Amino acid sequence: MRVINFSAGPSNLPDEVLKEAQENLFDYHQKGFSIMEVSHRGKIFEEVHFEAMKLAKQLYEVNDDYEILFFQGGASLQFAMIPMNLSLGGISEFANTGVWTKKAIKEAQILKVNTQIVASSEDSGFDHIPNFKFSDDVDYAYICSNNTIYGTQYNNYPITKSPLIVDASSDFFSKKLDFSNIAMLFGGVQKNAGISGLACAFIRKDMIERSKSKNIPSMLKYSVYVENDSMFNTPATFAIYMFNLEMKWLLNQGGLDKINEQNIQKAKFLYEIIDQSEGFYQGYAKKEDRSLMNVSFNIADKNLESKFLQEAEENGMIGLKGHKILGGIRASIYNSIDLKKVQILGEFMKDFAKKNA
Ligand SMILES: *Cc1c(COP(=O)(O)O)cnc(C)c1O
């Protein structure tokens, strides 16, 4: 019996994806070996690898102005690779909306990049997305599209003439995006598109050009990844296989518009229960910036928190404890959590409020 898993990441995977992986784990499509056991240079794995890239680009409808790259080292390694590869020695601008942007800023500062914070919501505990405008002529402008801990999300990305870089780790492949305004979109895939061990980025070719002339170790250099189809060394083959299955699953669901529709419905359902609880539950993020992915809230009576978590678990629901920075409750309702599962949580929440008000 599988529980309903609201973990923030690594997180729930679609049943279909897990079952297919299980079926093929021991004997990959009757070939007599596991996909984990063969060379990344062989035809069998290469098919998986290039198909994963193709399907990912297809889902986002990304054109050939962009390269898709696979990395290890998580989204966090990109916090360092971005300044290494894309800084031109000028200014890099950041919107500071939480822990993940702070970490990205810190890495850029370690690398002696001139970092400017154009806006921050830190004073109010990162409970909203600030209003701001990036300069037109900086090396790059950086945002985090969905703030996993606080449950805030950009409704629309800022329009900017400077190259826009987006950490989309926690809303990756959750909706279509207008790439005409994006220079680089990246994320670890373990939240919404696969398992840990793989980070993925879409990078516009003029950004790749920047890295070419720079003196950077090979494994840290974007152009080396492009020249080697992200196989300069051994890639995370099993994580790429799982990502491939996840891309197929998303296509089978009807693609990103369809997934987005479901994501909107799911989030609406939970936020309505919070808002109609007469103060029993209190949403963390400002309403206009609420995340469709991570629903962070408190129980007004903090003493009830552990009881809530325990009873949720007794009812087959896990992963609801808020991030340690924030406390409270967080329900991560990524792509693979369907409306039915969210409704079960919602009914539990209503029932819990009624019994404990
Ligand atoms: C989880 C997360 C990260 C860190 O990802 P790693 O793959 O663990 O490095 C970065 N950014 C956001 C928005 C995240 O949610």
Short mmCIF file of N, CA and C and ligand atoms in Angstrom, two decimals, residues 74-76 79 100 144 146 148 167 169-170 188 190-191, ligand 1:
data_model
loop_
_atom_site.label_atom_id
_atom_site.label_comp_id
_atom_site.label_asym_id
_atom_site.label_seq_id
_atom_site.Cartn_x
_atom_site.Cartn_y
_atom_site.Cartn_z
N GLY A 74 23.16 18.89 -8.67
CA GLY A 74 21.92 19.55 -8.28
C GLY A 74 21.77 20.96 -8.81
N ALA A 75 20.68 21.59 -8.42
CA ALA A 75 20.48 22.99 -8.77
C ALA A 75 21.58 23.83 -8.11
N SER A 76 22.04 23.38 -6.95
CA SER A 76 23.00 24.17 -6.18
C SER A 76 24.32 24.37 -6.92
N PHE A 79 24.24 27.39 -9.05
CA PHE A 79 24.42 28.68 -8.38
C PHE A 79 25.84 29.20 -8.60
N TRP A 100 16.74 30.02 -1.47
CA TRP A 100 17.43 29.54 -2.68
C TRP A 100 18.06 30.68 -3.46
N CYS A 144 14.12 33.18 -8.78
CA CYS A 144 13.68 31.82 -8.47
C CYS A 144 12.16 31.81 -8.66
N ASN A 146 9.69 29.67 -8.14
CA ASN A 146 8.80 29.14 -7.10
C ASN A 146 9.62 28.91 -5.84
N THR A 148 10.06 27.26 -2.72
CA THR A 148 9.63 25.97 -2.22
C THR A 148 9.26 25.98 -0.73
N ASP A 167 15.69 29.93 -11.74
CA ASP A 167 15.75 28.67 -11.01
C ASP A 167 14.31 28.16 -10.88
N SER A 169 13.48 24.97 -10.07
CA SER A 169 13.58 23.62 -9.47
C SER A 169 12.25 23.07 -8.98
N SER A 170 11.46 23.94 -8.34
CA SER A 170 10.25 23.39 -7.71
C SER A 170 8.97 23.66 -8.50
N GLY A 188 17.03 21.31 -10.36
CA GLY A 188 17.17 19.91 -10.02
C GLY A 188 15.85 19.26 -10.39
N GLN A 190 14.43 16.57 -9.06
CA GLN A 190 13.88 15.66 -8.06
C GLN A 190 12.60 16.14 -7.40
N LYS A 191 12.17 17.38 -7.73
CA LYS A 191 10.93 17.85 -7.11
C LYS A 191 9.74 17.56 -7.99
C1 LIG B 1 15.46 22.25 -3.79
C2 LIG B 1 15.80 23.50 -4.47
C3 LIG B 1 17.11 23.81 -4.82
C4 LIG B 1 18.29 22.92 -4.48
O1 LIG B 1 18.31 21.81 -5.26
P1 LIG B 1 19.52 20.76 -5.18
O2 LIG B 1 19.23 19.91 -6.38
O3 LIG B 1 19.36 20.04 -3.88
O4 LIG B 1 20.80 21.48 -5.26
C5 LIG B 1 17.35 24.99 -5.51
N1 LIG B 1 16.34 25.82 -5.82
C6 LIG B 1 15.07 25.55 -5.49
C7 LIG B 1 13.99 26.51 -5.87
C8 LIG B 1 14.75 24.39 -4.80
O5 LIG B 1 13.48 24.13 -4.47
#
